[in-house]
């Protein structure tokens, strides 16, 4: 019985890789036969080779670390501002009346429509990218924090008040944990959005980063390097997703939906 | 009356320090958006008395309890407690347990205590759930959650315990078990208890007095003289239940 379970498990693990492996080998085969021009799509082996040589020269790591730093710092800035303002407008009616309309208007401006202005304001240095990505990251976290605070079970708040909880203890023990599932949804959205925005920010104006590396390679028709860049984004995106899952698993261990 | 008197004495002998507090409610009125829910309600609870309020849904019985708990403000009228120097320790049990899902059972019981101490574990032991202390509330059954809620209320050693249909959502067997638990803890602690319920049998099983609210007024107030613990199979119990039920049903509709 146990053997059968482990065999089924192994089978399931392997099955999900059948399609990717099949695609990859067809691709490789097509390139080998000459159906695919390397200008349109380089063979997988060439992509792997390009990645290898880029990492040997250290170029890959510099670009990767620059992009990673940009992503982390803008997520921190945009995310913490979103959290702060979301907590503020969610908790105080007056803050909502004062700020929410403005924020909703800004939210509806596509971050990318601001690029010309951003270049005028900040030039093409780090701050421009930081601004663009932070702005994009801000809203999912802001909205979900606001919504999370507002949708905390009123019955629980009433109960906690009747048990003598007020002010900070009420906030810490009831309101914040109640809003947390929603806040984490915002974090997850934002982590996905970071990479999308970063690609754009790095392709418009940069001297480093994965986006720059990809754009540069395009100029020289190095399609293999372009593909390395694209795959790196996919990998980093997946990494962000895994991270947000871990956060949920850790903070929502009480929640039957996350166990 | 005689029987009740001796019974009270008997209880007093068993429990030297009674925690209960006297509650006097006079001319209490409350309306929501032009609709009168309570009209000039008068009700007195003796110290340590167990009073059950019955009535159809929407007749103002829950509102009465919420006003006493200060969850809402009355339009007029007064609620006074035996000595007006301090606000008595009042705790409520709601129909839903209202446990914080992100706190473990023991921390839920300890909610509002200055710091985690032995009292919480002891209260949990009294409701028979000490072995579930480290669990999340989500894994408990409905009856267990209400027992945790009861422990959370009792850990503060209340002078007045307000019960807002706490057993309404439980199955019949768990209900009877919970009723026995509440009764035994009430006899042990001697707090004043006010139970809002739509279950006449429950009211008779637990209360010293059953009060009926209709149209926001108290229209019926009967002392239950049956000896405790009360057996539901007893003829006197059945008679009383039928009489009160008939009284509750005598008015076909309650403005709601």
CSV table of N, CA, C and O in Angstrom, one decimal, chain A residues 63-73 195 198 202 210 236 239:
chain,number,residue,atom,x,y,z
A,63,UNK,N,24.1,42.5,-12.8
A,63,UNK,CA,22.8,42.9,-13.2
A,63,UNK,C,21.7,42.4,-12.3
A,63,UNK,O,20.8,43.1,-11.9
A,64,UNK,N,21.9,41.1,-11.9
A,64,UNK,CA,20.9,40.5,-11.1
A,64,UNK,C,20.8,41.2,-9.7
A,64,UNK,O,19.7,41.5,-9.2
A,65,UNK,N,22.0,41.5,-9.2
A,65,UNK,CA,22.0,42.1,-7.8
A,65,UNK,C,21.4,43.6,-7.9
A,65,UNK,O,20.7,44.0,-7.0
A,66,UNK,N,21.7,44.3,-9.0
A,66,UNK,CA,21.2,45.6,-9.1
A,66,UNK,C,19.7,45.6,-9.2
A,66,UNK,O,19.0,46.3,-8.5
A,67,UNK,N,19.2,44.6,-10.1
A,67,UNK,CA,17.7,44.5,-10.2
A,67,UNK,C,17.0,44.1,-8.9
A,67,UNK,O,16.0,44.7,-8.5
A,68,UNK,N,17.7,43.2,-8.2
A,68,UNK,CA,17.1,42.7,-7.0
A,68,UNK,C,17.1,43.8,-6.0
A,68,UNK,O,16.1,44.0,-5.3
A,69,UNK,N,18.1,44.6,-5.9
A,69,UNK,CA,18.2,45.7,-4.9
A,69,UNK,C,17.1,46.7,-5.3
A,69,UNK,O,16.4,47.2,-4.4
A,70,UNK,N,16.9,47.0,-6.6
A,70,UNK,CA,15.8,47.9,-7.0
A,70,UNK,C,14.5,47.4,-6.6
A,70,UNK,O,13.6,48.1,-6.0
A,71,UNK,N,14.3,46.1,-6.8
A,71,UNK,CA,13.0,45.5,-6.5
A,71,UNK,C,12.7,45.6,-5.0
A,71,UNK,O,11.6,46.1,-4.6
A,72,UNK,N,13.7,45.2,-4.2
A,72,UNK,CA,13.5,45.2,-2.8
A,72,UNK,C,13.3,46.6,-2.2
A,72,UNK,O,12.3,46.8,-1.4
A,73,UNK,N,14.1,47.5,-2.7
A,73,UNK,CA,14.0,48.8,-2.1
A,73,UNK,C,12.7,49.5,-2.5
A,73,UNK,O,12.0,50.2,-1.6
A,195,UNK,N,8.0,43.2,-10.6
A,195,UNK,CA,8.9,42.7,-11.7
A,195,UNK,C,8.4,43.3,-13.0
A,195,UNK,O,9.2,43.8,-13.8
A,198,UNK,N,9.4,46.8,-13.0
A,198,UNK,CA,10.9,47.0,-13.1
A,198,UNK,C,11.4,46.7,-14.5
A,198,UNK,O,12.3,47.5,-14.9
A,202,UNK,N,13.5,49.5,-16.3
A,202,UNK,CA,14.9,49.3,-16.7
A,202,UNK,C,15.2,49.3,-18.2
A,202,UNK,O,16.3,49.5,-18.6
A,210,UNK,N,18.8,43.7,-15.1
A,210,UNK,CA,18.4,42.7,-16.1
A,210,UNK,C,17.7,43.3,-17.3
A,210,UNK,O,18.0,42.9,-18.5
A,236,UNK,N,12.6,35.0,-11.0
A,236,UNK,CA,12.4,36.0,-9.9
A,236,UNK,C,10.9,36.1,-9.5
A,236,UNK,O,10.6,36.2,-8.4
A,239,UNK,N,10.0,33.2,-7.5
A,239,UNK,CA,10.6,33.4,-6.2
A,239,UNK,C,9.8,34.3,-5.3
A,239,UNK,O,9.5,34.0,-4.2
